[in-house]
Amino acid sequence: MVVLAWVNVVVLAGVGGLFGIVALIPFAMANDDPASGPLVRHGLLQLVAYVGLWVWLVLGVWQASGALDAVGWSAVGVGALGWAVWVGGVVVTMAAFFGLARLDMALGRSRRRDG
């Protein structure tokens, strides 16, 4: 089970790391949208979401590494839980980012209309 745990940790770190690097592209492009509000335009929401993606990856890898202490099918479950932590964290982070970006866009639109 040690091999399974290390493969799980290495693959999760590799896939998550690659995802984290590729995620820079849409986050950088969000600044250029003329309809964006001040938080997106200045990169504050992108920074928080980007750091969140890496935090969830670290937590997922930490959880998956717990498979080293487990035996049998428990090790498989602990490793899978590490993946679930990362994927769930990405979903929550991106949903929060897009929801807050939408509110920020509405705020920017109302300020442009008032100003």
PDB file of C-alpha atoms in Angstrom:
ATOM      1  CA  MET A   1       0.000   0.000   0.000  1.00  0.00           C
ATOM      2  CA  VAL A   2       2.977   2.315   0.336  1.00  0.00           C
ATOM      3  CA  VAL A   3       3.391   2.364  -3.450  1.00  0.00           C
ATOM      4  CA  LEU A   4      -0.301   3.142  -3.922  1.00  0.00           C
ATOM      5  CA  ALA A   5      -0.095   6.005  -1.431  1.00  0.00           C
ATOM      6  CA  TRP A   6       2.985   7.549  -3.025  1.00  0.00           C
ATOM      7  CA  VAL A   7       1.587   7.205  -6.546  1.00  0.00           C
ATOM      8  CA  ASN A   8      -1.617   8.817  -5.349  1.00  0.00           C
ATOM      9  CA  VAL A   9       0.252  11.703  -3.719  1.00  0.00           C
ATOM     10  CA  VAL A  10       2.597  12.267  -6.665  1.00  0.00           C
ATOM     11  CA  VAL A  11      -0.152  12.110  -9.286  1.00  0.00           C
ATOM     12  CA  LEU A  12      -2.435  14.380  -7.256  1.00  0.00           C
ATOM     13  CA  ALA A  13       0.379  16.890  -6.756  1.00  0.00           C
ATOM     14  CA  GLY A  14       1.273  16.719 -10.453  1.00  0.00           C
ATOM     15  CA  VAL A  15      -2.266  17.094 -11.771  1.00  0.00           C
ATOM     16  CA  GLY A  16      -3.130  19.765  -9.207  1.00  0.00           C
ATOM     17  CA  GLY A  17       0.092  21.653  -9.851  1.00  0.00           C
ATOM     18  CA  LEU A  18      -0.466  21.608 -13.597  1.00  0.00           C
ATOM     19  CA  PHE A  19      -4.034  22.782 -13.060  1.00  0.00           C
ATOM     20  CA  GLY A  20      -2.749  25.567 -10.813  1.00  0.00           C
ATOM     21  CA  ILE A  21      -0.331  26.772 -13.470  1.00  0.00           C
ATOM     22  CA  VAL A  22      -2.896  26.609 -16.275  1.00  0.00           C
ATOM     23  CA  ALA A  23      -5.427  28.451 -14.072  1.00  0.00           C
ATOM     24  CA  LEU A  24      -3.242  31.546 -14.329  1.00  0.00           C
ATOM     25  CA  ILE A  25      -4.433  32.108 -17.899  1.00  0.00           C
ATOM     26  CA  PRO A  26      -8.162  32.710 -17.277  1.00  0.00           C
ATOM     27  CA  PHE A  27      -7.442  34.591 -14.060  1.00  0.00           C
ATOM     28  CA  ALA A  28      -5.117  36.941 -15.947  1.00  0.00           C
ATOM     29  CA  MET A  29      -7.642  37.385 -18.744  1.00  0.00           C
ATOM     30  CA  ALA A  30     -10.407  38.362 -16.302  1.00  0.00           C
ATOM     31  CA  ASN A  31      -8.699  41.722 -15.689  1.00  0.00           C
ATOM     32  CA  ASP A  32      -9.190  42.765 -19.326  1.00  0.00           C
ATOM     33  CA  ASP A  33     -12.984  42.527 -19.321  1.00  0.00           C
ATOM     34  CA  PRO A  34     -14.274  46.109 -19.544  1.00  0.00           C
ATOM     35  CA  ALA A  35     -17.463  45.075 -17.730  1.00  0.00           C
ATOM     36  CA  SER A  36     -15.567  43.855 -14.675  1.00  0.00           C
ATOM     37  CA  GLY A  37     -15.842  45.605 -11.365  1.00  0.00           C
ATOM     38  CA  PRO A  38     -13.034  47.040  -9.259  1.00  0.00           C
ATOM     39  CA  LEU A  39     -12.185  43.827  -7.372  1.00  0.00           C
ATOM     40  CA  VAL A  40     -11.673  41.822 -10.558  1.00  0.00           C
ATOM     41  CA  ARG A  41     -10.041  44.669 -12.474  1.00  0.00           C
ATOM     42  CA  HIS A  42      -7.384  45.080  -9.792  1.00  0.00           C
ATOM     43  CA  GLY A  43      -6.897  41.326  -9.389  1.00  0.00           C
ATOM     44  CA  LEU A  44      -8.003  40.964  -5.771  1.00  0.00           C
ATOM     45  CA  LEU A  45     -10.568  38.223  -6.422  1.00  0.00           C
ATOM     46  CA  GLN A  46      -8.179  36.392  -8.749  1.00  0.00           C
ATOM     47  CA  LEU A  47      -5.421  36.421  -6.147  1.00  0.00           C
ATOM     48  CA  VAL A  48      -7.677  35.070  -3.413  1.00  0.00           C
ATOM     49  CA  ALA A  49      -9.079  32.361  -5.693  1.00  0.00           C
ATOM     50  CA  TYR A  50      -5.622  31.401  -6.966  1.00  0.00           C
ATOM     51  CA  VAL A  51      -4.234  31.052  -3.453  1.00  0.00           C
ATOM     52  CA  GLY A  52      -7.351  29.065  -2.558  1.00  0.00           C
ATOM     53  CA  LEU A  53      -6.669  26.590  -5.363  1.00  0.00           C
ATOM     54  CA  TRP A  54      -3.167  25.937  -4.021  1.00  0.00           C
ATOM     55  CA  VAL A  55      -4.409  25.635  -0.427  1.00  0.00           C
ATOM     56  CA  TRP A  56      -6.948  22.988  -1.481  1.00  0.00           C
ATOM     57  CA  LEU A  57      -4.214  21.148  -3.365  1.00  0.00           C
ATOM     58  CA  VAL A  58      -1.986  21.093  -0.300  1.00  0.00           C
ATOM     59  CA  LEU A  59      -4.870  19.882   1.854  1.00  0.00           C
ATOM     60  CA  GLY A  60      -5.734  17.179  -0.694  1.00  0.00           C
ATOM     61  CA  VAL A  61      -2.123  15.960  -0.899  1.00  0.00           C
ATOM     62  CA  TRP A  62      -1.902  15.979   2.897  1.00  0.00           C
ATOM     63  CA  GLN A  63      -5.083  13.923   3.113  1.00  0.00           C
ATOM     64  CA  ALA A  64      -3.887  11.486   0.425  1.00  0.00           C
ATOM     65  CA  SER A  65      -0.571  11.047   2.222  1.00  0.00           C
ATOM     66  CA  GLY A  66      -2.558   9.728   5.176  1.00  0.00           C
ATOM     67  CA  ALA A  67      -2.941   6.529   3.155  1.00  0.00           C
ATOM     68  CA  LEU A  68       0.568   5.620   4.313  1.00  0.00           C
ATOM     69  CA  ASP A  69      -0.844   4.933   7.781  1.00  0.00           C
ATOM     70  CA  ALA A  70      -3.888   3.007   6.533  1.00  0.00           C
ATOM     71  CA  VAL A  71      -4.067  -0.648   5.518  1.00  0.00           C
ATOM     72  CA  GLY A  72      -6.016  -2.384   2.751  1.00  0.00           C
ATOM     73  CA  TRP A  73      -9.114  -0.776   1.367  1.00  0.00           C
ATOM     74  CA  SER A  74      -8.881   1.957   3.972  1.00  0.00           C
ATOM     75  CA  ALA A  75      -5.732   3.190   2.236  1.00  0.00           C
ATOM     76  CA  VAL A  76      -7.597   3.354  -1.062  1.00  0.00           C
ATOM     77  CA  GLY A  77     -10.410   5.305   0.592  1.00  0.00           C
ATOM     78  CA  VAL A  78      -8.043   7.742   2.278  1.00  0.00           C
ATOM     79  CA  GLY A  79      -6.260   8.348  -1.031  1.00  0.00           C
ATOM     80  CA  ALA A  80      -9.569   8.899  -2.802  1.00  0.00           C
ATOM     81  CA  LEU A  81     -10.605  11.305  -0.073  1.00  0.00           C
ATOM     82  CA  GLY A  82      -7.502  13.356  -0.857  1.00  0.00           C
ATOM     83  CA  TRP A  83      -8.690  13.672  -4.453  1.00  0.00           C
ATOM     84  CA  ALA A  84     -12.194  14.551  -3.237  1.00  0.00           C
ATOM     85  CA  VAL A  85     -10.799  17.287  -0.989  1.00  0.00           C
ATOM     86  CA  TRP A  86      -8.917  18.837  -3.908  1.00  0.00           C
ATOM     87  CA  VAL A  87     -11.715  18.551  -6.482  1.00  0.00           C
ATOM     88  CA  GLY A  88     -14.334  19.742  -3.987  1.00  0.00           C
ATOM     89  CA  GLY A  89     -12.122  22.648  -3.010  1.00  0.00           C
ATOM     90  CA  VAL A  90     -11.662  23.651  -6.643  1.00  0.00           C
ATOM     91  CA  VAL A  91     -15.427  23.546  -7.189  1.00  0.00           C
ATOM     92  CA  VAL A  92     -16.144  25.630  -4.082  1.00  0.00           C
ATOM     93  CA  THR A  93     -13.371  28.119  -4.866  1.00  0.00           C
ATOM     94  CA  MET A  94     -14.411  28.608  -8.476  1.00  0.00           C
ATOM     95  CA  ALA A  95     -18.114  28.874  -7.599  1.00  0.00           C
ATOM     96  CA  ALA A  96     -17.306  31.525  -4.999  1.00  0.00           C
ATOM     97  CA  PHE A  97     -15.021  33.338  -7.453  1.00  0.00           C
ATOM     98  CA  PHE A  98     -17.608  33.480 -10.225  1.00  0.00           C
ATOM     99  CA  GLY A  99     -20.381  34.432  -7.812  1.00  0.00           C
ATOM    100  CA  LEU A 100     -18.353  37.261  -6.295  1.00  0.00           C
ATOM    101  CA  ALA A 101     -17.133  38.353  -9.730  1.00  0.00           C
ATOM    102  CA  ARG A 102     -20.746  38.584 -10.855  1.00  0.00           C
ATOM    103  CA  LEU A 103     -21.575  40.774  -7.836  1.00  0.00           C
ATOM    104  CA  ASP A 104     -18.461  42.842  -8.521  1.00  0.00           C
ATOM    105  CA  MET A 105     -19.565  43.297 -12.140  1.00  0.00           C
ATOM    106  CA  ALA A 106     -22.974  44.537 -10.975  1.00  0.00           C
ATOM    107  CA  LEU A 107     -21.283  46.918  -8.533  1.00  0.00           C
ATOM    108  CA  GLY A 108     -19.006  48.241 -11.278  1.00  0.00           C
ATOM    109  CA  ARG A 109     -21.971  48.700 -13.628  1.00  0.00           C
ATOM    110  CA  SER A 110     -23.968  50.629 -11.021  1.00  0.00           C
ATOM    111  CA  ARG A 111     -20.989  52.864 -10.182  1.00  0.00           C
ATOM    112  CA  ARG A 112     -20.421  53.667 -13.864  1.00  0.00           C
ATOM    113  CA  ARG A 113     -24.114  54.492 -14.226  1.00  0.00           C
ATOM    114  CA  ASP A 114     -24.111  56.724 -11.111  1.00  0.00           C
ATOM    115  CA  GLY A 115     -20.783  58.402 -11.867  1.00  0.00           C
TER     116      GLY A 115
END
